[in-house]
Short mmCIF file of C-alpha atoms and ligand atoms in Angstrom, two decimals:
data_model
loop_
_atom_site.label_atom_id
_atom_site.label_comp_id
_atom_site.label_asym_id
_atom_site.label_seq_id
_atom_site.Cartn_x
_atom_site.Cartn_y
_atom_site.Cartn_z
CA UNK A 1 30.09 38.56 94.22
CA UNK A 2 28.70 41.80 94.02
CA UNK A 3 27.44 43.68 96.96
CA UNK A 4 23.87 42.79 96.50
CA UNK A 5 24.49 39.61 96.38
CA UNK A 6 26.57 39.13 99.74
CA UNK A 7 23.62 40.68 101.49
CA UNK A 8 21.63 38.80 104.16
CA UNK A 9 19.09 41.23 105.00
CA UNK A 10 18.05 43.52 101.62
CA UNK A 11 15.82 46.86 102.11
CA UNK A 12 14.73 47.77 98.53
CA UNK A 13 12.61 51.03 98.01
CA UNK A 14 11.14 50.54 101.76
CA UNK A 15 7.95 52.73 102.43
CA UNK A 16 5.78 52.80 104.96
CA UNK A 17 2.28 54.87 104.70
CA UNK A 18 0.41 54.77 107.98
CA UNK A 19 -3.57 54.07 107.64
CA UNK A 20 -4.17 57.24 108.78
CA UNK A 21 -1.60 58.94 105.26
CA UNK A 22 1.21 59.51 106.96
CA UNK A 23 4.46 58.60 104.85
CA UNK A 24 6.97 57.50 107.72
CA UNK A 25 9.64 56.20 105.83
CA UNK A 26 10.86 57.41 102.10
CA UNK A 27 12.26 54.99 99.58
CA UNK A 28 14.78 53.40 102.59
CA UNK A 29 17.35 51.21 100.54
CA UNK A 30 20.09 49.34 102.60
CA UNK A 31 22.18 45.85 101.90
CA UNK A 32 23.15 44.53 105.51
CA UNK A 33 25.71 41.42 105.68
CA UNK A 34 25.97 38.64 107.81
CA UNK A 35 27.39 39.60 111.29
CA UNK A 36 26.71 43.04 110.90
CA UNK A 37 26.18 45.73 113.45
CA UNK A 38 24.13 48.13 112.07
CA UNK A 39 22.80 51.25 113.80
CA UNK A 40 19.77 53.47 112.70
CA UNK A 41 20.19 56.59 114.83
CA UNK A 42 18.26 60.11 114.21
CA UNK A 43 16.22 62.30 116.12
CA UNK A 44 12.65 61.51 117.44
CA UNK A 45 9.86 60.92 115.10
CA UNK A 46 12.73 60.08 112.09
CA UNK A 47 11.27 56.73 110.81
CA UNK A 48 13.71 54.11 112.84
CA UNK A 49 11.72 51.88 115.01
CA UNK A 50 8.92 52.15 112.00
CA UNK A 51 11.82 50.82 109.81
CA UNK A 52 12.94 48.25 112.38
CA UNK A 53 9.17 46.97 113.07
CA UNK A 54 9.18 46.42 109.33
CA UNK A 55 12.00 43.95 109.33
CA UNK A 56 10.65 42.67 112.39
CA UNK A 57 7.30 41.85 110.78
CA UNK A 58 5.45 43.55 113.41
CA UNK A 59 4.29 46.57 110.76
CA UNK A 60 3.63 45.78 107.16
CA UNK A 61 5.49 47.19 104.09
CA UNK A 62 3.48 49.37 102.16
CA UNK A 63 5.98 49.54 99.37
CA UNK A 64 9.09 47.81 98.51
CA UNK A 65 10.67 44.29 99.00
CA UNK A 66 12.39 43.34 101.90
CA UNK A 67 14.83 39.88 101.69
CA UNK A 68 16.38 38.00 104.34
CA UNK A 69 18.93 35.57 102.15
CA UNK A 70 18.02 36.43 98.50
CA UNK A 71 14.18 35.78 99.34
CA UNK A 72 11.79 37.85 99.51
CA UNK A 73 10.25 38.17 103.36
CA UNK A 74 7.30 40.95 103.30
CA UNK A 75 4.79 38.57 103.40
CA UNK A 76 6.90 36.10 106.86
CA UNK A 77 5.67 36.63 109.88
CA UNK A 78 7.71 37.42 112.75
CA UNK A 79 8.31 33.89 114.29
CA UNK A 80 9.01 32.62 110.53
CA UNK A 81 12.31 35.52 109.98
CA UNK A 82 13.80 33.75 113.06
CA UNK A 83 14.68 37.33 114.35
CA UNK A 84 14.75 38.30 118.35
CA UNK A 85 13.77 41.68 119.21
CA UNK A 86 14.65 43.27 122.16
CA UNK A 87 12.67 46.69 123.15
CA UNK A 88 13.07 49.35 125.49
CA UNK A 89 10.64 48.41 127.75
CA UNK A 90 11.97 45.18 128.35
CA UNK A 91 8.91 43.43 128.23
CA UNK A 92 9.69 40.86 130.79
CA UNK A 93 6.94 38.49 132.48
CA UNK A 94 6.60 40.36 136.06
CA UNK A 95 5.13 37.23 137.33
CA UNK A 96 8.01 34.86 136.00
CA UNK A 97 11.40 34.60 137.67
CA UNK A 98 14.58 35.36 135.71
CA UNK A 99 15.13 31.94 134.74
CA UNK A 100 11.71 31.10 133.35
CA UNK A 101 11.54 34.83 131.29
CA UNK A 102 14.89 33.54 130.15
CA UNK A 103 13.38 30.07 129.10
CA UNK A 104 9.89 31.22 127.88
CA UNK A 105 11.08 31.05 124.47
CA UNK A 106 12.52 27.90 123.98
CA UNK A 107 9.69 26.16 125.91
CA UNK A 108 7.46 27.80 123.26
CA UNK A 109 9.28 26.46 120.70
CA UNK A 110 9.34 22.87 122.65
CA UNK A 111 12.97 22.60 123.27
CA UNK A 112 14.15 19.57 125.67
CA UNK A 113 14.00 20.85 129.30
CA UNK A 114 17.76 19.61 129.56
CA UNK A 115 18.75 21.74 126.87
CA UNK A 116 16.70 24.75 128.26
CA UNK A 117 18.32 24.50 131.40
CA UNK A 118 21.91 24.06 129.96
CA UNK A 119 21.25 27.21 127.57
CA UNK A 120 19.60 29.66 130.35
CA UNK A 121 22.73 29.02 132.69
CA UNK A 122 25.02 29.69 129.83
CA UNK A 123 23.21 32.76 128.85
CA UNK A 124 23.08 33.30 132.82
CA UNK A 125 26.80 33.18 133.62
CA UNK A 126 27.32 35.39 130.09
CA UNK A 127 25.34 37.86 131.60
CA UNK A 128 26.26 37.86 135.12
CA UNK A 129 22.82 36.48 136.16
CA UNK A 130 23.37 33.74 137.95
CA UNK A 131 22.61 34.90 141.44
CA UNK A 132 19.57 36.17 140.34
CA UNK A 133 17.51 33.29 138.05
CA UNK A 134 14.75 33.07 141.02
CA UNK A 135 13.86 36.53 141.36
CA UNK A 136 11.16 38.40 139.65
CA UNK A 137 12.03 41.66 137.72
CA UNK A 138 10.27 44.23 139.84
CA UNK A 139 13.00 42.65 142.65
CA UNK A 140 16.08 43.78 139.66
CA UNK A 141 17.87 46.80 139.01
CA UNK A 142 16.95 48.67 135.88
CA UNK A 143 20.65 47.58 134.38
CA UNK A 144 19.90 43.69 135.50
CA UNK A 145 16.32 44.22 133.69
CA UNK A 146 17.82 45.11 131.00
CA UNK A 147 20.14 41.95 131.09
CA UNK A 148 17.28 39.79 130.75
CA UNK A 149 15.71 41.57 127.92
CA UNK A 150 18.86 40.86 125.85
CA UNK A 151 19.49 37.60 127.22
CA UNK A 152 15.89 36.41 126.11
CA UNK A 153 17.00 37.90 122.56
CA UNK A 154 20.13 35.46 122.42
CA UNK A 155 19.06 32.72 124.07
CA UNK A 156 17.30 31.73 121.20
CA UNK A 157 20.17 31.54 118.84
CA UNK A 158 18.80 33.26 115.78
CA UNK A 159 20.65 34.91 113.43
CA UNK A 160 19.19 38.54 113.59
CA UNK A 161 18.51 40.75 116.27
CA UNK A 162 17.35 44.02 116.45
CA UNK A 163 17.13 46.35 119.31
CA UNK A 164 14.98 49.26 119.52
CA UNK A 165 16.46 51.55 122.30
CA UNK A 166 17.39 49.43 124.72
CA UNK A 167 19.54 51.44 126.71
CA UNK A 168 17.31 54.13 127.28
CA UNK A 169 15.72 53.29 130.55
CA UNK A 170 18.81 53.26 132.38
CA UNK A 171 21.57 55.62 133.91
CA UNK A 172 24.49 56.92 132.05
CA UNK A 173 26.95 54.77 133.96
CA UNK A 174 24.91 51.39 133.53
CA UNK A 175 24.40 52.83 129.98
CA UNK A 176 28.04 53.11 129.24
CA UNK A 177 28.71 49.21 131.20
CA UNK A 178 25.55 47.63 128.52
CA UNK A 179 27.13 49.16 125.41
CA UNK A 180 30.29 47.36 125.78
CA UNK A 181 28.29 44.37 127.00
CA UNK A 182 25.97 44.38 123.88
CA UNK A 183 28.97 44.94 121.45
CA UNK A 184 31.29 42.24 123.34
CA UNK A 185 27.56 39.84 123.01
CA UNK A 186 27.06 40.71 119.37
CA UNK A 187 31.06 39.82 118.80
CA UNK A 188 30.33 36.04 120.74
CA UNK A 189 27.68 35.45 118.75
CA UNK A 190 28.08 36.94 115.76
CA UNK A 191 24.38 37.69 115.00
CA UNK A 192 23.32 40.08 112.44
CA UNK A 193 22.27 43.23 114.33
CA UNK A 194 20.02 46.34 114.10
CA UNK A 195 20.51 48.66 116.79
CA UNK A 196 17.89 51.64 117.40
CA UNK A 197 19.33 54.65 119.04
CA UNK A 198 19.07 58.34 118.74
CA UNK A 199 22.32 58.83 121.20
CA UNK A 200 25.10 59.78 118.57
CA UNK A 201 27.68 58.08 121.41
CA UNK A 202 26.23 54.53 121.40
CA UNK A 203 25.96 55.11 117.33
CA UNK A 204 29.73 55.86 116.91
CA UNK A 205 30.85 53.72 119.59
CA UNK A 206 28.90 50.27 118.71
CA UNK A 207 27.96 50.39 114.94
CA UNK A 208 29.94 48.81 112.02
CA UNK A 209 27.80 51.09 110.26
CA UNK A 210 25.33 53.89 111.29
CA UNK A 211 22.43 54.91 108.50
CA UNK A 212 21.36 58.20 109.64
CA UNK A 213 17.44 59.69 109.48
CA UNK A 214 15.48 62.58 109.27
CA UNK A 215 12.07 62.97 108.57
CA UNK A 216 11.86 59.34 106.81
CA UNK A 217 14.82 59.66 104.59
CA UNK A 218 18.21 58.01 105.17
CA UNK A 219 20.98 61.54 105.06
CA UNK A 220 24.03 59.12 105.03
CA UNK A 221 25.06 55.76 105.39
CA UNK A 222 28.81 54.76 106.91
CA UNK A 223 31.39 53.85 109.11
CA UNK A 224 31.52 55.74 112.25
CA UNK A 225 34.75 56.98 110.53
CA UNK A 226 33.32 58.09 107.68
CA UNK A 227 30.26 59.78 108.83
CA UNK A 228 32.44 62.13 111.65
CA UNK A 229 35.27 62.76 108.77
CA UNK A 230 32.86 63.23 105.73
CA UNK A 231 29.33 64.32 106.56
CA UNK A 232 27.58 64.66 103.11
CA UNK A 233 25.68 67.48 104.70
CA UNK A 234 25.00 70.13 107.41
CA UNK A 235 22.41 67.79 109.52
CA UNK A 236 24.95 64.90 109.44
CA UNK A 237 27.77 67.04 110.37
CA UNK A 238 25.64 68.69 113.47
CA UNK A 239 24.51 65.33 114.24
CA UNK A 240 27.33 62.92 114.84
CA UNK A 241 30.14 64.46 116.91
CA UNK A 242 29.93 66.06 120.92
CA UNK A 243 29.87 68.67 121.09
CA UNK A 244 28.55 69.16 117.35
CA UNK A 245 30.45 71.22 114.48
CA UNK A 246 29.69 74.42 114.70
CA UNK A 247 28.55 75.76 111.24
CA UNK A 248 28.69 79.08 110.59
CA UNK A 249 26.58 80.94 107.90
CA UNK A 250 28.61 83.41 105.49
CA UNK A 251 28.94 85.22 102.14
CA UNK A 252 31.84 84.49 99.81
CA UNK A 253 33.23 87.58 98.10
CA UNK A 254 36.28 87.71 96.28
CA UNK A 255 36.75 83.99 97.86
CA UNK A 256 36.90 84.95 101.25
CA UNK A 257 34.10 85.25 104.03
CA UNK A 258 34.26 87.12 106.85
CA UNK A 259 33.13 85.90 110.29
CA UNK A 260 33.22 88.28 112.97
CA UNK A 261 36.30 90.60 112.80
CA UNK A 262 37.91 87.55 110.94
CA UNK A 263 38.23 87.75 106.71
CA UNK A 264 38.99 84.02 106.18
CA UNK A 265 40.40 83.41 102.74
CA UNK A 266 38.78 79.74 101.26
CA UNK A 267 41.47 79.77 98.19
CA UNK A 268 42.71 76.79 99.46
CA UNK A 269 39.85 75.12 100.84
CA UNK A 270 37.43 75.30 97.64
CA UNK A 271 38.84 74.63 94.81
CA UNK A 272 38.43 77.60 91.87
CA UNK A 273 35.96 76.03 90.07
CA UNK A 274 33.38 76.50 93.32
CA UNK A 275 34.71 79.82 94.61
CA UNK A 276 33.77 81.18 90.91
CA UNK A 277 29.89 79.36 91.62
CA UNK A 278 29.48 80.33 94.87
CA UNK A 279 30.66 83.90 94.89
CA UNK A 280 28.29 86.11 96.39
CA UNK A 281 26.33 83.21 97.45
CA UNK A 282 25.72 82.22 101.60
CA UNK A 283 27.98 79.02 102.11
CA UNK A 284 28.33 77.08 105.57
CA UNK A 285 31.68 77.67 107.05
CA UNK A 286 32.19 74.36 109.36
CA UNK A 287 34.85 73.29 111.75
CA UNK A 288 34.82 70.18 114.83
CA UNK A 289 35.14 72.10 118.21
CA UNK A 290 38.10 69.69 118.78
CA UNK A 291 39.87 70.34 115.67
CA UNK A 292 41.35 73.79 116.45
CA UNK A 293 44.96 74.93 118.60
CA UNK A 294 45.13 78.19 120.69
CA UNK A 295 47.63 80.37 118.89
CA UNK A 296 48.09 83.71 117.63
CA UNK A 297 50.11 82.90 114.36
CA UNK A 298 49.08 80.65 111.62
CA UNK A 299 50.99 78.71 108.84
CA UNK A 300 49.77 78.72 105.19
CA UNK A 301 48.08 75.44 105.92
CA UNK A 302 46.04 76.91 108.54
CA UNK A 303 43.48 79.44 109.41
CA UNK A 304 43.66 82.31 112.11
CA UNK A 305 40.33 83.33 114.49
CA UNK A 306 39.96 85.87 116.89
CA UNK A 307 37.49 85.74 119.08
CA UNK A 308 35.94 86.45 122.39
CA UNK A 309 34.99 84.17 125.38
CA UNK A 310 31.44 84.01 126.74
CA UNK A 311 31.65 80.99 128.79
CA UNK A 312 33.96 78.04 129.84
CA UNK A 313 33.06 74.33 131.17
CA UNK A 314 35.66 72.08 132.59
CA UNK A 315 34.90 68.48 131.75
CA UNK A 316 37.90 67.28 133.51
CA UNK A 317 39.74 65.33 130.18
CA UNK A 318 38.63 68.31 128.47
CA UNK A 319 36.98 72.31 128.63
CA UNK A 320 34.80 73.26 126.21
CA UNK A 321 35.16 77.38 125.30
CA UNK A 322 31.99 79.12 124.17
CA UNK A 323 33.26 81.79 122.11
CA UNK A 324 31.51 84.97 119.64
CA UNK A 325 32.89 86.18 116.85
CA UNK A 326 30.24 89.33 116.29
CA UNK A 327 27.10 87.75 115.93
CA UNK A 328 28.56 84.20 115.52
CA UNK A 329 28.88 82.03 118.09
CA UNK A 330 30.95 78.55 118.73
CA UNK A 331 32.39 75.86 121.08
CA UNK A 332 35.84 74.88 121.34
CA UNK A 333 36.98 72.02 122.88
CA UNK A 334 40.67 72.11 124.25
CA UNK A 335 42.90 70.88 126.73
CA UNK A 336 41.64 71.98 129.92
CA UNK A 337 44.86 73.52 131.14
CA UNK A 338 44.74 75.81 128.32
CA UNK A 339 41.40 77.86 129.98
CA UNK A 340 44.11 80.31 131.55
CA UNK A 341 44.75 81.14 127.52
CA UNK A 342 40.90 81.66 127.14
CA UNK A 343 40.06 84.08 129.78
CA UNK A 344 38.90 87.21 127.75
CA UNK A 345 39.79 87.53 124.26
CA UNK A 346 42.37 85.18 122.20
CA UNK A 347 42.96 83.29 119.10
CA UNK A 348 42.64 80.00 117.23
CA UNK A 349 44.01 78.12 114.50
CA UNK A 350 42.01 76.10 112.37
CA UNK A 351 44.07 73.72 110.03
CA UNK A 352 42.15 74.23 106.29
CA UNK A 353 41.86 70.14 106.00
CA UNK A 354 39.63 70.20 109.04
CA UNK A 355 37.36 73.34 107.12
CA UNK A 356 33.86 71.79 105.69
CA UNK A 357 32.32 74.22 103.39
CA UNK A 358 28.12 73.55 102.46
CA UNK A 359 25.66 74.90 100.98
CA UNK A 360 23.26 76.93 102.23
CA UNK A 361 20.20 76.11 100.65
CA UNK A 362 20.35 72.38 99.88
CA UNK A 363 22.76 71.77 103.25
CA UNK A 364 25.20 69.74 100.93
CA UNK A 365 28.52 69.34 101.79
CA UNK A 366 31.22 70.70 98.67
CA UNK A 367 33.78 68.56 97.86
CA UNK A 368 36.86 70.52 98.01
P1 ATP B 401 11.38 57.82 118.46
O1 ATP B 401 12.86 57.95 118.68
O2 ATP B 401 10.60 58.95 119.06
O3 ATP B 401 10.83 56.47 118.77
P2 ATP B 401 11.40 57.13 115.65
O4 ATP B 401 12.47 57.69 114.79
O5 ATP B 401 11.56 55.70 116.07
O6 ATP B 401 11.17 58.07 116.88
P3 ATP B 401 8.88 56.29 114.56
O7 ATP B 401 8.35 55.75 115.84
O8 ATP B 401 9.32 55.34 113.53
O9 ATP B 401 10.05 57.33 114.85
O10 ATP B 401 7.79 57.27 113.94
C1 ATP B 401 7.99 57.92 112.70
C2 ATP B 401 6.82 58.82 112.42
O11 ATP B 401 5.65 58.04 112.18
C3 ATP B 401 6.48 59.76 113.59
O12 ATP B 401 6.15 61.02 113.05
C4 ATP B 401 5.28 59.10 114.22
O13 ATP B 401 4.43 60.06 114.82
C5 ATP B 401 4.60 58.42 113.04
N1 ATP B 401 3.85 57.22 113.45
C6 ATP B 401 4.30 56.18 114.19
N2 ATP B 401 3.34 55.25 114.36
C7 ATP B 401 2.26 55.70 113.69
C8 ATP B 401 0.93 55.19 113.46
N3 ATP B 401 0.55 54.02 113.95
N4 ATP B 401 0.08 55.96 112.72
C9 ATP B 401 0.46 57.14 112.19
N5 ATP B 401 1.69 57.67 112.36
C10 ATP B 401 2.57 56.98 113.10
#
């Protein structure tokens, strides 16, 4: 079976054109399989919970098709894709108690009271809201809220759900306690899900696969894996990761760049064919805060930075080190008990594998 065909959900060519002319989403193409977990994540105003309301049905599809199962869904309304939604408002019932926001649903859809009852103390005890079915929400904790939002979502047993921020509203302790919750959920049930976020943490740390936005268009599509340890370009790179790769601007000549006091020769981290395009050209000298080692000396496999220290934060597991190198400026992130190293001036090793070199104008990442 090829790809295409293995996919539940199918985004072909999505576009959406507001009434008022404004393209919000670009030609968005995506094959999601069953039991996915599928994140969109990008900064504010990128086109995800326009994309999401699409598949939801609650915002038409001004171009492209859109198929749940091989058949074509543009035209189903919501209650007919048998998807849940849960949003970052919650949108609970503030008059209803936590049992009967948990059953709304299923009376709607004129389930047995029996097997309501049996299914909201399931979904109860799964969610460690048992103790709480006859309160209203205004008498709940942001976190337990939140519980009922998503418990409404899987109560109903459909096969797709799709989340549009949902941790937002809460603190970054409760934040940290739903994202395991949601991921251990998603693994009990199994359900096909689309998760909107523009936290790069809750991305890497939930996703199967994250699809990346800006301005409407998808940048990359991946593993968590694969988008840290191959951004296609500069906005990707900057994007996933904490703190971000730092990315450098520089000229090559005579296949080496020069960043600060530092002449850094790229020999063996662009292959001939692109030192020859790109000499005297601006490139994008990139490197993960994490992936460097205090030392003075450097193998062949490795390149050697001096530089100066402006500032240092201990995080405790870590310290980040925000250096200059002239004009240039970076973050480190090492070991904390190496700050002593770090006081004033020192150097750093950078092993060439970790090295991403772009380009300047289009942002693209070269292959080495
Ligand atoms: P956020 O994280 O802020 O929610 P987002 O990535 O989810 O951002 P969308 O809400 O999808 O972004 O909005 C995408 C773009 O479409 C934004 O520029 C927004 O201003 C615009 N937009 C959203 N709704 C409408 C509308 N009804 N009419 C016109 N433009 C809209």
């Amino acid at each position: 079976m090829t790809e295409q065909e293995n996919a539940y959900l199918s985004l072909r060519n999505i576009n959406k054109i507001y009434p008022n002319g404004f393209h919000a989403v670009h030609n968005f193409n995506l094959d999601i399989k069953k039991g996915e977990f599928i994140v969109f994540v990008g900064p504010s105003g990128c086109g995800k919970s326009t994309t999401l309301r699409m598949i939801a049905g609650l915002e038409n599809i001004s171009k492209g098709e859109f198929l749940i199962n091989g058949k074509l869904a543009n035209e189903k309304g919501p209650r007919e894709r048998e998807i849940a939604m849960v949003f970052q408002s919650y949108a609970l019932y503030p008059h209803m108690s936590v049992y009967d926001n948990l059953a709304f649903g299923l009376t709607l859809e004129g389930v047995d009271e029996d097997v309501i009852e049996e299914r909201v103390m399931k979904t109860a005890k799964i969610l460690g809201l048992t103790d709480y079915l006859d309160r209203k929400p205004r008498a709940l904790s942001g976190g337990q809220r939140q519980r009922v939002a998503v418990g409404r979502a899987i109560i109903r047993k459909v096969g797709i759900f799709l989340m549009d921020e949902p941790l937002s509203n809460l603190d970054a302790k409760q934040r940290v306690t739903m994202r395991s919750e949601i991921t251990q959920i998603h693994r009990e049930t199994g359900a096909t899900t689309i998760y909107v976020t523009h936290d790069q943490t809750e991305a890497m740390t939930m996703a199967d696969r994250i699809v990346v936005m800006k301005d409407g268009y998808i940048q990359q599509v991946g593993t968590p894996y694969e988008l840290y340890f191959n951004p296609v370009n500069t906005f990707v790179a900057g994007f996933i990761g904490e703190p971000p790769m730092n990315l450098i601007p520089a000229v090559l000549k005579d296949g080496c760049i020069t960043v600060g006091e530092n002449k850094l020769n790229l020999s063996s981290v662009m292959n001939d064919k692109l030192l020859k395009e790109y000499e005297n050209k601006e490139v994008i000298f990139g490197f993960r805060p994490e992936a460097v080692a205090l030392s003075t000396s450097a193998s062949s496999e490795e390149l050697v930075l001096a530089c100066k220290t402006e500032l240092t934060e201990l995080l405790g597991d870590s310290a980040n080190i925000y250096i200059t190198m002239g004009e240039r400026q970076a973050i480190l992130k090492v070991d904390p008990h190496l700050l002593d190293e770090a006081e004033d001036g020192f150097s750093f090793t950078i092993s060439k594998k970790s090295v991403y070199i772009f380009d300047k104008e289009t942002g693209l990442r070269l292959e080495k």
